[in-house]
């Protein structure tokens, strides 16, 4: 029997938010000639458009699309991000950074932090970050990459803050130049094959009918397509991540433009601060069971560092994910696939990794169930690991309000409980291949939120105490010297990627 290996030829993407245009730009770049990609979006409906902070993996996505970093940052009004500062999670004046890049240098098989623990670092937790170039640079508002070369100074890595609407517009330009056809209109009907349930076409409000072989649902929370597929099921994670509302508001930019996101714990949730060149993005994520909308508005507006530039925009959500984001000839990406709150800026990354996974399982004209099943298994593992990482921020808090007391008391998934116990007993952190967050991210979360490792790798003792102290000293000095050579973040932005409509001070 001949095997049909022909790839699908007609692809329709429904939705033109970040997810839709990221997907369109990637398909324009990687699908073979002869594939027709249509993107349908409705200006009247608009986008969520608050996705403003990212993680370093986006650099890879941009590189694959051939995007020039300076052009990208300038055109999206963006800035560089070296990590996330968590303020108040461990009590009122507590503060730590989830810094990108590395922390120290491993010796042989033994990860760096075991030497730090062996030398008594656990008694002075803040000293951990003196071994991180990103953390030290963030504290001094500095940023650099090697001149003329998008490589990091040793140990550093970075992501971006940007204006989500400009990001979608930027990608739209590239996608359209690559042959993607944009159709403006509101989808009002979805036609499915009576027997197989496959989607055949969508109909727009003006009666136009768009048929395709494969559909990508990027319609946001509406989940217009995947929500109609037989077997669609929602995994509700709200008992573990109960924040269900957000208010977003931009305010005037302040100088310096800090090269990090801030996440400040509030009485029943947390507030984000994302510095862009022309404005600062702010928002409060909260639990409606613990805080009224009026209280939330007062909290947010009372904690801004510049004049508001618009009215707060309310958003409602339920944390969770589609149990099977790929069913038949429909795959969901972005908010249509699920939502984990924006605490670690993972949504845009999950779109990116969903696109990469989709391309590696790109369907033949006759879809094969084994492909979608494996796609769904890998997605589930990735989302579960991100979910655990987010839950840990809440569970390991040290605050007094009822919301936070409840978070401390909630039963944890076994996977997370075991991970915490492992670190407490032996200082060890393990990670499986589908996990997004590396050991160094978990390390900072644990140390920053007060989990004490009572043990460490016995092989760290092979280094005599005086040599261990010398090794740690050298590591701190190396970081300090690396950062001292960096320009300020503002200087860097002005020299390499000023947004045309924003003024970055000297
Ligand atoms: C409070 C909050 C804060 C966030 N912060 C971050 C962050 O800092 N970092 C991060 O990575 N992510 C963040 N996100 C997530 C991020 O905004 C989204 O994951 C990302 O923008 C992808 O959204 P989307 O494209 O799936 O959906 P949307 O932006 O909602 O786009 C949906 C698209 O579908 C179209 N559409 C809907 N219905 C129809 C219809 N009937 N016909 C035609 N078109 C239709 C809309 O017009 C729109 O174009 C945040 C999300 C929220 C809720």
Coordinates of C-alpha atoms and ligand atoms in Angstrom, one line a residue:
X1 CA 0.0 0.0 0.0
X2 CA 1.4 3.4 -1.0
X3 CA 2.0 5.7 2.0
X4 CA 0.6 9.2 1.6
X5 CA 3.5 11.5 2.7
X6 CA 2.2 14.6 0.9
X7 CA 2.2 17.5 3.4
X8 CA -1.0 19.5 3.9
X9 CA -1.4 22.2 1.3
X10 CA -4.0 24.5 2.7
X11 CA -3.6 25.8 6.3
X12 CA -5.9 28.2 8.1
X13 CA -4.9 30.0 11.3
X14 CA -7.8 31.6 13.2
X15 CA -6.7 34.5 15.3
X16 CA -4.1 37.3 14.9
X17 CA -2.8 37.8 18.4
X18 CA 0.8 37.0 19.3
X19 CA 0.1 33.3 18.9
X20 CA -1.5 33.7 15.4
X21 CA 1.2 35.9 14.0
X22 CA 4.1 33.9 15.6
X23 CA 2.6 30.8 14.0
X24 CA 2.1 32.5 10.6
X25 CA 5.7 33.9 10.6
X26 CA 7.1 30.5 11.4
X27 CA 5.0 28.6 8.8
X28 CA 5.9 31.2 6.2
X29 CA 9.6 30.5 6.9
X30 CA 9.5 26.7 7.2
X31 CA 6.7 25.2 5.2
X32 CA 7.5 24.1 1.6
X33 CA 6.5 26.2 -1.4
X34 CA 3.1 25.4 -2.5
X35 CA 1.5 25.6 1.0
X36 CA -1.1 28.2 1.2
X37 CA -1.5 29.8 4.7
X38 CA -4.4 32.0 5.5
X39 CA -4.7 33.9 8.8
X40 CA -8.2 35.2 9.8
X41 CA -8.5 37.8 12.4
X42 CA -11.1 40.3 13.6
X43 CA -10.0 43.8 14.4
X44 CA -13.4 44.3 16.0
X45 CA -12.6 41.6 18.6
X46 CA -9.0 42.6 19.1
X47 CA -6.3 40.7 21.1
X48 CA -5.5 40.2 24.8
X49 CA -2.3 42.2 24.0
X50 CA -0.7 42.3 27.4
X51 CA 2.0 39.7 26.8
X52 CA 5.0 41.9 27.3
X53 CA 7.6 39.9 29.1
X54 CA 9.4 36.9 27.7
X55 CA 12.1 34.4 28.5
X56 CA 15.5 33.8 26.7
X57 CA 14.3 31.0 24.5
X58 CA 12.6 33.7 22.3
X59 CA 16.0 34.7 21.1
X60 CA 16.2 31.3 19.4
X61 CA 12.8 31.7 17.8
X62 CA 13.9 35.1 16.4
X63 CA 17.1 33.7 15.2
X64 CA 15.3 31.0 13.3
X65 CA 13.1 33.6 11.7
X66 CA 16.2 35.6 10.7
X67 CA 15.1 38.6 12.9
X68 CA 17.8 41.2 13.6
X69 CA 17.7 41.8 17.4
X70 CA 18.3 45.6 17.4
X71 CA 15.6 46.1 14.7
X72 CA 13.2 43.9 16.7
X73 CA 13.8 45.7 20.0
X74 CA 13.5 49.2 18.4
X75 CA 10.4 48.4 16.4
X76 CA 8.5 46.8 19.4
X77 CA 9.5 49.6 21.8
X78 CA 11.2 47.0 23.8
X79 CA 14.0 46.6 26.3
X80 CA 16.2 43.8 27.5
X81 CA 15.3 41.5 30.4
X82 CA 17.9 39.8 32.6
X83 CA 15.4 38.2 35.0
X84 CA 12.5 38.7 37.2
X85 CA 12.7 40.4 40.6
X86 CA 10.3 38.8 43.2
X87 CA 9.5 41.3 45.9
X88 CA 7.5 40.6 49.0
X89 CA 6.9 36.9 48.4
X90 CA 8.9 35.9 51.5
X91 CA 7.5 38.6 53.7
X92 CA 7.2 42.4 53.4
X93 CA 10.8 43.4 52.7
X94 CA 12.0 40.2 51.0
X95 CA 13.4 40.3 47.5
X96 CA 15.2 37.9 45.2
X97 CA 15.9 37.6 41.5
X98 CA 15.2 34.8 39.1
X99 CA 18.2 35.8 37.0
X100 CA 18.8 34.3 33.5
X101 CA 22.2 32.8 32.5
X102 CA 24.3 30.7 34.8
X103 CA 25.3 31.0 38.4
X104 CA 28.9 30.1 39.0
X105 CA 30.7 27.3 37.2
X106 CA 30.4 23.6 37.8
X107 CA 33.6 21.7 38.6
X108 CA 33.5 18.3 37.0
X109 CA 30.3 16.5 37.8
X110 CA 29.4 18.6 40.8
X111 CA 27.1 21.6 40.1
X112 CA 28.4 25.0 41.4
X113 CA 25.8 25.5 44.1
X114 CA 27.0 22.5 46.1
X115 CA 30.4 24.3 46.6
X116 CA 28.5 27.3 47.6
X117 CA 26.5 25.2 50.1
X118 CA 29.6 23.5 51.3
X119 CA 31.2 26.8 52.0
X120 CA 28.2 27.9 54.1
X121 CA 26.5 29.9 51.4
X122 CA 23.1 28.7 52.7
X123 CA 23.7 30.8 55.8
X124 CA 24.0 33.9 53.6
X125 CA 21.5 33.2 50.9
X126 CA 21.8 36.5 49.1
X127 CA 25.4 35.7 48.4
X128 CA 24.2 33.2 45.7
X129 CA 23.5 36.0 43.3
X130 CA 27.0 37.5 43.5
X131 CA 27.9 34.6 41.3
X132 CA 25.4 35.6 38.6
X133 CA 26.4 38.1 36.0
X134 CA 22.8 38.7 35.1
X135 CA 21.8 39.4 38.7
X136 CA 24.7 41.8 39.4
X137 CA 24.1 43.6 36.1
X138 CA 20.3 43.9 36.8
X139 CA 21.1 45.4 40.2
X140 CA 23.2 48.0 38.6
X141 CA 20.9 48.5 35.6
X142 CA 23.6 47.4 33.2
X143 CA 23.3 45.4 30.0
X144 CA 25.6 44.2 27.3
X145 CA 26.3 41.7 24.6
X146 CA 29.5 41.3 22.7
X147 CA 29.9 44.2 20.3
X148 CA 28.6 43.4 16.8
X149 CA 27.9 39.9 17.9
X150 CA 24.7 38.7 19.5
X151 CA 26.6 36.5 21.9
X152 CA 26.4 36.9 25.7
X153 CA 29.3 37.9 27.9
X154 CA 30.2 34.8 29.9
X155 CA 27.3 33.5 32.0
X156 CA 24.7 36.0 30.8
X157 CA 21.5 35.4 28.9
X158 CA 18.6 37.7 28.2
X159 CA 15.0 38.0 27.0
X160 CA 12.9 41.0 26.1
X161 CA 10.1 43.2 27.2
X162 CA 8.0 44.5 24.4
X163 CA 4.8 46.0 23.3
X164 CA 2.6 42.9 22.4
X165 CA 0.6 44.7 19.8
X166 CA 3.7 46.0 18.0
X167 CA 5.2 42.5 18.3
X168 CA 2.2 41.0 16.5
X169 CA 2.4 43.8 13.8
X170 CA 6.1 43.2 13.4
X171 CA 5.6 39.5 12.8
X172 CA 2.6 40.2 10.5
X173 CA 4.9 42.1 8.2
X174 CA 7.2 39.2 7.9
X175 CA 4.5 36.6 7.6
X176 CA 2.8 38.6 4.8
X177 CA 6.1 39.2 3.0
X178 CA 6.5 35.4 3.2
X179 CA 3.2 34.8 1.5
X180 CA 0.7 34.4 4.3
X181 CA -2.7 35.8 3.3
X182 CA -4.5 37.8 5.9
X183 CA -8.3 37.9 6.0
X184 CA -10.1 40.4 8.1
X185 CA -13.5 39.1 9.4
X186 CA -15.3 37.4 12.2
X187 CA -15.7 33.7 12.2
X188 CA -19.4 32.9 12.8
X189 CA -19.6 29.3 11.8
X190 CA -17.4 26.2 11.8
X191 CA -18.3 23.4 9.3
X192 CA -17.2 19.9 10.3
X193 CA -17.4 16.6 8.5
X194 CA -20.4 14.7 9.9
X195 CA -18.5 11.4 10.1
X196 CA -14.9 12.3 11.1
X197 CA -15.5 15.6 12.9
X198 CA -12.7 17.1 10.8
X199 CA -13.1 20.8 10.2
X200 CA -13.8 21.6 6.6
X201 CA -14.2 25.4 6.6
X202 CA -15.0 28.5 8.6
X203 CA -17.6 31.0 7.6
X204 CA -17.1 34.7 8.2
X205 CA -19.8 37.3 9.1
X206 CA -19.9 38.6 5.6
X207 CA -20.6 35.1 4.2
X208 CA -17.1 34.3 2.9
X209 CA -16.2 30.6 3.4
X210 CA -12.6 29.6 4.0
X211 CA -11.8 26.0 3.5
X212 CA -8.5 24.3 4.5
X213 CA -7.0 20.9 5.2
X214 CA -5.5 21.8 8.5
X215 CA -6.7 24.5 11.1
X216 CA -4.7 26.2 13.8
X217 CA -6.8 27.7 16.5
X218 CA -5.2 30.9 17.8
X219 CA -8.5 32.5 18.7
X220 CA -7.5 33.1 22.3
X221 CA -9.8 32.4 25.2
X222 CA -12.7 31.9 22.8
X223 CA -11.1 28.6 21.5
X224 CA -13.4 28.8 18.6
X225 CA -12.2 25.6 16.8
X226 CA -10.7 23.3 19.3
X227 CA -13.6 23.8 21.7
X228 CA -15.9 22.2 19.1
X229 CA -13.8 19.1 18.5
X230 CA -15.1 15.8 19.8
X231 CA -13.1 14.7 22.8
X232 CA -12.0 18.3 23.8
X233 CA -11.6 18.5 27.6
X234 CA -10.3 21.2 29.9
X235 CA -7.9 20.3 32.7
X236 CA -8.8 22.8 35.4
X237 CA -5.8 23.9 37.5
X238 CA -7.6 26.6 39.4
X239 CA -7.5 24.7 42.7
X240 CA -3.7 25.0 42.5
X241 CA -3.4 28.3 40.8
X242 CA -6.5 30.2 41.9
X243 CA -5.8 33.7 40.6
X244 CA -8.6 34.2 38.0
X245 CA -8.5 37.9 37.2
X246 CA -6.1 40.6 36.0
X247 CA -6.1 44.3 35.5
X248 CA -3.6 45.8 33.2
X249 CA -2.6 49.4 32.9
X250 CA 0.3 51.3 31.2
X251 CA 1.9 54.2 32.9
X252 CA 4.6 56.7 31.9
X253 CA 8.1 55.4 31.5
X254 CA 10.6 56.1 34.3
X255 CA 14.4 56.2 34.0
X256 CA 16.4 54.2 34.3
X257 CA 14.7 51.5 32.2
X258 CA 15.4 48.6 34.4
X259 CA 16.6 45.4 32.6
X260 CA 14.3 43.1 34.6
X261 CA 10.6 42.5 35.2
X262 CA 9.3 43.0 38.8
X263 CA 6.7 40.7 40.3
X264 CA 5.5 42.2 43.7
X265 CA 3.4 40.0 46.0
X266 CA 0.2 41.8 47.1
X267 CA -2.5 40.8 49.5
X268 CA -4.3 38.4 47.2
X269 CA -2.1 38.0 44.2
X270 CA 0.8 39.9 42.7
X271 CA 1.6 42.9 40.6
X272 CA 3.8 43.0 37.5
X273 CA 6.0 45.9 36.3
X274 CA 7.4 45.6 32.8
X275 CA 9.6 48.6 31.6
X276 CA 9.5 49.4 27.9
X277 CA 11.1 52.4 26.2
X278 CA 8.0 54.5 25.8
X279 CA 5.9 53.3 28.8
X280 CA 5.8 50.9 31.7
X281 CA 3.4 48.0 31.6
X282 CA 1.7 47.2 34.9
X283 CA -0.9 44.7 36.0
X284 CA -2.4 43.0 39.0
X285 CA -3.1 39.3 38.9
X286 CA -5.5 38.4 41.7
X287 CA -8.0 35.9 43.1
X288 CA -11.6 37.2 42.9
X289 CA -12.5 35.0 45.9
X290 CA -10.2 37.1 48.0
X291 CA -10.2 40.6 46.5
X292 CA -13.0 42.6 45.0
X293 CA -12.4 44.3 41.6
X294 CA -12.6 47.7 43.3
X295 CA -9.9 46.7 45.8
X296 CA -7.8 45.4 43.0
X297 CA -8.1 48.6 41.1
X298 CA -7.1 50.6 44.2
X299 CA -4.1 48.4 44.8
X300 CA -2.9 48.6 41.3
X301 CA -3.4 52.3 40.8
X302 CA -1.9 53.0 44.2
X303 CA 1.3 51.3 43.3
X304 CA 2.4 52.8 40.0
X305 CA 5.6 54.7 39.5
X306 CA 4.4 57.0 36.7
X307 CA 1.2 58.7 35.5
X308 CA -1.4 56.3 34.1
X309 CA -1.8 56.4 30.3
X310 CA -5.1 54.5 30.0
X311 CA -7.9 53.0 32.0
X312 CA -7.2 49.6 33.6
X313 CA -8.2 46.8 31.3
X314 CA -9.9 43.9 33.1
X315 CA -9.2 40.3 32.1
X316 CA -10.8 37.1 33.4
X317 CA -9.3 33.6 33.1
X318 CA -9.3 30.1 34.5
X319 CA -5.9 28.5 34.8
X320 CA -5.5 25.2 33.1
X321 CA -5.0 23.7 29.7
X322 CA -6.7 21.7 27.0
X323 CA -6.1 18.0 27.7
X324 CA -5.5 17.4 24.0
X325 CA -4.5 20.5 22.1
X326 CA -4.3 18.6 18.9
X327 CA -7.5 16.8 17.8
X328 CA -8.1 15.6 14.2
X329 CA -7.1 18.3 11.8
X330 CA -7.1 21.1 14.4
X331 CA -4.3 22.2 16.8
X332 CA -4.7 24.9 19.4
X333 CA -1.8 27.3 20.3
X334 CA -1.7 30.3 22.6
X335 CA -4.6 31.1 25.0
X336 CA -6.8 28.7 23.0
X337 CA -4.5 25.9 24.3
X338 CA -4.6 27.0 27.9
X339 CA -3.3 29.6 30.3
X340 CA -0.9 29.6 33.1
X341 CA -0.7 32.9 34.8
X342 CA 2.0 35.3 33.6
X343 CA 4.2 35.0 36.7
X344 CA 7.2 33.6 34.9
X345 CA 6.4 35.0 31.5
X346 CA 5.8 31.6 30.0
X347 CA 2.8 32.0 27.7
X348 CA 4.6 33.3 24.6
X349 CA 7.3 30.7 25.2
X350 CA 4.6 28.0 25.2
X351 CA 3.4 29.3 21.9
X352 CA 6.9 29.1 20.6
X353 CA 7.5 25.6 21.8
X354 CA 4.0 24.5 20.5
X355 CA 5.0 25.8 17.1
X356 CA 8.3 24.0 17.2
X357 CA 6.6 20.8 18.2
X358 CA 3.9 21.2 15.5
X359 CA 6.6 21.6 12.9
X360 CA 8.4 18.5 14.0
X361 CA 5.1 16.6 13.8
X362 CA 3.9 18.5 10.8
X363 CA 1.0 16.4 9.4
X364 CA 0.7 14.6 6.1
X365 CA -2.5 15.3 4.1
X366 CA -4.0 12.3 5.9
X367 CA -3.4 13.1 9.6
X368 CA -2.1 10.2 11.7
X369 CA -3.4 9.7 15.2
X370 CA 0.0 8.6 16.5
X371 CA 1.5 12.0 15.6
X372 CA -1.1 14.0 17.4
X373 CA -1.0 11.7 20.4
X374 CA 2.7 12.2 20.8
X375 CA 2.3 15.9 20.3
X376 CA -0.3 15.9 23.1
X377 CA 1.9 13.8 25.4
X378 CA 4.9 16.1 25.0
X379 CA 2.7 19.2 25.5
X380 CA 1.2 17.8 28.7
X381 CA 4.7 17.1 30.2
X382 CA 5.9 20.6 29.3
X383 CA 2.9 22.3 30.8
X384 CA 2.8 20.2 33.9
X385 CA 6.4 21.1 34.7
X386 CA 5.7 24.8 34.2
X387 CA 2.7 24.5 36.4
X388 CA 4.7 23.0 39.2
X389 CA 7.3 25.8 38.9
X390 CA 4.5 28.5 39.3
X391 CA 2.8 26.7 42.1
X392 CA 6.0 26.6 44.0
X393 CA 6.2 30.4 44.1
X394 CA 2.8 30.5 45.9
X395 CA 3.3 27.4 48.1
X396 CA 6.7 28.6 49.5
X397 CA 5.5 32.1 50.5
X398 CA 6.0 33.6 53.9
X399 CA 3.1 36.1 54.1
X400 CA 0.3 36.5 56.6
X401 CA -2.9 37.3 54.5
X402 CA -5.5 34.5 54.2
X403 CA -4.9 34.1 50.5
X404 CA -1.2 33.4 51.2
X405 CA -1.9 31.2 54.2
X406 CA -4.2 29.1 52.0
X407 CA -1.5 28.8 49.4
X408 CA 1.0 27.4 52.0
X409 CA -1.6 24.9 53.2
X410 CA -2.7 23.6 49.8
X411 CA -1.8 20.0 49.0
X412 CA 1.0 20.0 46.4
X413 CA 1.3 17.7 43.4
X414 CA 3.6 14.7 44.2
X415 CA 6.1 15.8 41.6
X416 CA 6.6 19.2 43.3
X417 CA 6.6 17.8 46.9
X418 CA 9.3 15.3 45.9
X419 CA 11.4 18.0 44.2
X420 CA 11.3 20.3 47.3
X421 CA 12.2 17.3 49.6
X422 CA 15.1 16.4 47.4
X423 CA 16.5 19.9 47.6
X424 CA 16.0 20.1 51.4
X425 CA 17.7 16.9 52.0
X426 CA 20.6 16.9 49.6
X427 CA 20.7 20.2 47.8
X428 CA 20.0 18.3 44.6
X429 CA 17.8 19.5 41.7
X430 CA 16.7 17.2 38.9
X431 CA 15.1 18.1 35.6
X432 CA 13.7 15.9 32.9
X433 CA 14.2 16.6 29.2
X434 CA 10.8 18.2 28.5
X435 CA 11.1 20.7 31.4
X436 CA 11.4 24.3 30.5
X437 CA 13.0 25.6 33.7
X438 CA 16.6 24.6 34.3
X439 CA 18.2 23.6 37.6
X440 CA 19.5 27.2 38.1
X441 CA 15.9 28.5 38.0
X442 CA 14.7 26.1 40.6
X443 CA 17.8 26.9 42.7
X444 CA 17.0 30.6 42.8
X445 CA 13.4 29.9 43.6
X446 CA 14.2 27.7 46.5
X447 CA 17.0 29.9 47.9
X448 CA 15.0 33.0 47.3
X449 CA 11.9 31.7 49.0
X450 CA 13.6 30.3 52.0
X451 CA 13.9 26.6 51.4
X452 CA 17.0 25.5 53.3
X453 CA 19.2 22.7 51.9
X454 CA 20.4 20.7 54.9
X455 CA 22.8 18.6 52.8
X456 CA 24.9 18.9 49.6
X457 CA 26.8 16.8 47.2
X458 CA 29.4 14.8 49.2
X459 CA 31.9 15.2 46.3
X460 CA 32.0 18.9 46.9
X461 CA 34.0 18.0 50.0
X462 CA 36.8 16.7 47.7
X463 CA 37.8 20.4 47.3
X464 CA 39.5 21.5 50.5
X465 CA 37.8 24.3 52.4
X466 CA 40.5 26.9 51.6
X467 CA 40.5 26.1 47.9
X468 CA 36.7 26.1 47.9
X469 CA 36.7 29.6 49.4
X470 CA 39.3 30.7 46.8
X471 CA 37.2 29.3 44.0
X472 CA 34.1 31.1 45.2
X473 CA 36.0 34.4 45.6
X474 CA 37.3 34.1 42.1
X475 CA 33.8 33.5 40.8
X476 CA 32.5 36.6 42.5
X477 CA 35.4 38.7 41.2
X478 CA 34.9 37.4 37.7
X479 CA 31.2 38.4 37.8
X480 CA 32.0 41.8 39.2
X481 CA 34.7 42.5 36.5
X482 CA 32.3 41.2 33.7
X483 CA 29.6 43.6 34.8
X484 CA 31.9 46.6 35.4
X485 CA 32.7 46.5 31.7
X486 CA 29.0 46.8 30.7
X487 CA 27.3 50.0 29.7
X488 CA 24.1 50.9 31.4
X489 CA 20.9 49.5 29.9
X490 CA 19.8 53.0 28.9
X491 CA 23.1 53.6 27.2
X492 CA 22.9 50.3 25.4
X493 CA 19.3 51.0 24.2
X494 CA 20.2 54.4 23.0
X495 CA 23.3 53.2 21.1
X496 CA 21.8 50.1 19.5
X497 CA 18.0 50.0 19.4
X498 CA 16.2 53.2 20.3
X499 CA 12.5 53.1 19.6
X500 CA 11.6 55.8 17.1
X501 CA 8.9 57.3 19.4
X502 CA 10.6 57.0 22.8
X503 CA 13.3 59.0 24.5
X504 CA 15.9 57.1 26.5
X505 CA 17.8 59.3 28.8
X506 CA 21.6 59.5 29.0
Ligands
LIG1 C1 -3.1 39.1 32.4 C2 -2.3 38.5 31.3 C3 -0.9 38.9 31.3 C4 0.0 38.3 30.4 N1 1.3 38.6 30.4 C5 2.1 37.8 29.6 C6 3.5 38.1 29.7 O1 4.0 38.9 30.4 N2 4.3 37.3 28.9 C7 3.8 36.3 28.1 O2 4.6 35.6 27.5 N3 2.5 36.1 28.0 C8 1.6 36.9 28.7 N4 0.3 36.7 28.6 C9 -0.2 35.8 27.6 C10 -0.2 36.4 26.3 O3 -0.9 37.6 26.3 C11 -0.8 35.4 25.3 O4 -0.5 34.1 25.6 C12 -0.3 35.7 24.0 O5 -0.5 37.0 23.6 C13 -1.1 34.8 23.0 O6 -2.4 35.3 23.0 P1 -3.3 34.7 21.8 O7 -2.7 35.2 20.5 O8 -3.5 33.2 22.0 O9 -4.8 35.3 22.1 P2 -5.3 36.8 21.8 O10 -4.3 37.8 22.0 O11 -6.6 36.9 22.5 O12 -5.7 36.8 20.2 C14 -6.8 36.1 19.8 C15 -7.1 36.4 18.3 O13 -8.2 35.7 17.9 C16 -9.1 36.5 17.2 N5 -10.5 36.1 17.3 C17 -11.1 35.7 18.4 N6 -12.4 35.3 18.0 C18 -12.5 35.5 16.7 C19 -13.5 35.3 15.7 N7 -14.8 34.9 16.1 N8 -13.3 35.6 14.4 C20 -12.0 36.0 14.0 N9 -11.0 36.2 14.9 C21 -11.2 35.9 16.2 C22 -8.9 37.9 17.8 O14 -9.3 39.0 17.0 C23 -7.4 37.9 18.0 O15 -6.7 38.3 16.9 C24 -0.6 37.3 29.5 C25 -1.9 37.0 29.5 C26 -2.8 37.6 30.4 C27 -4.2 37.2 30.4

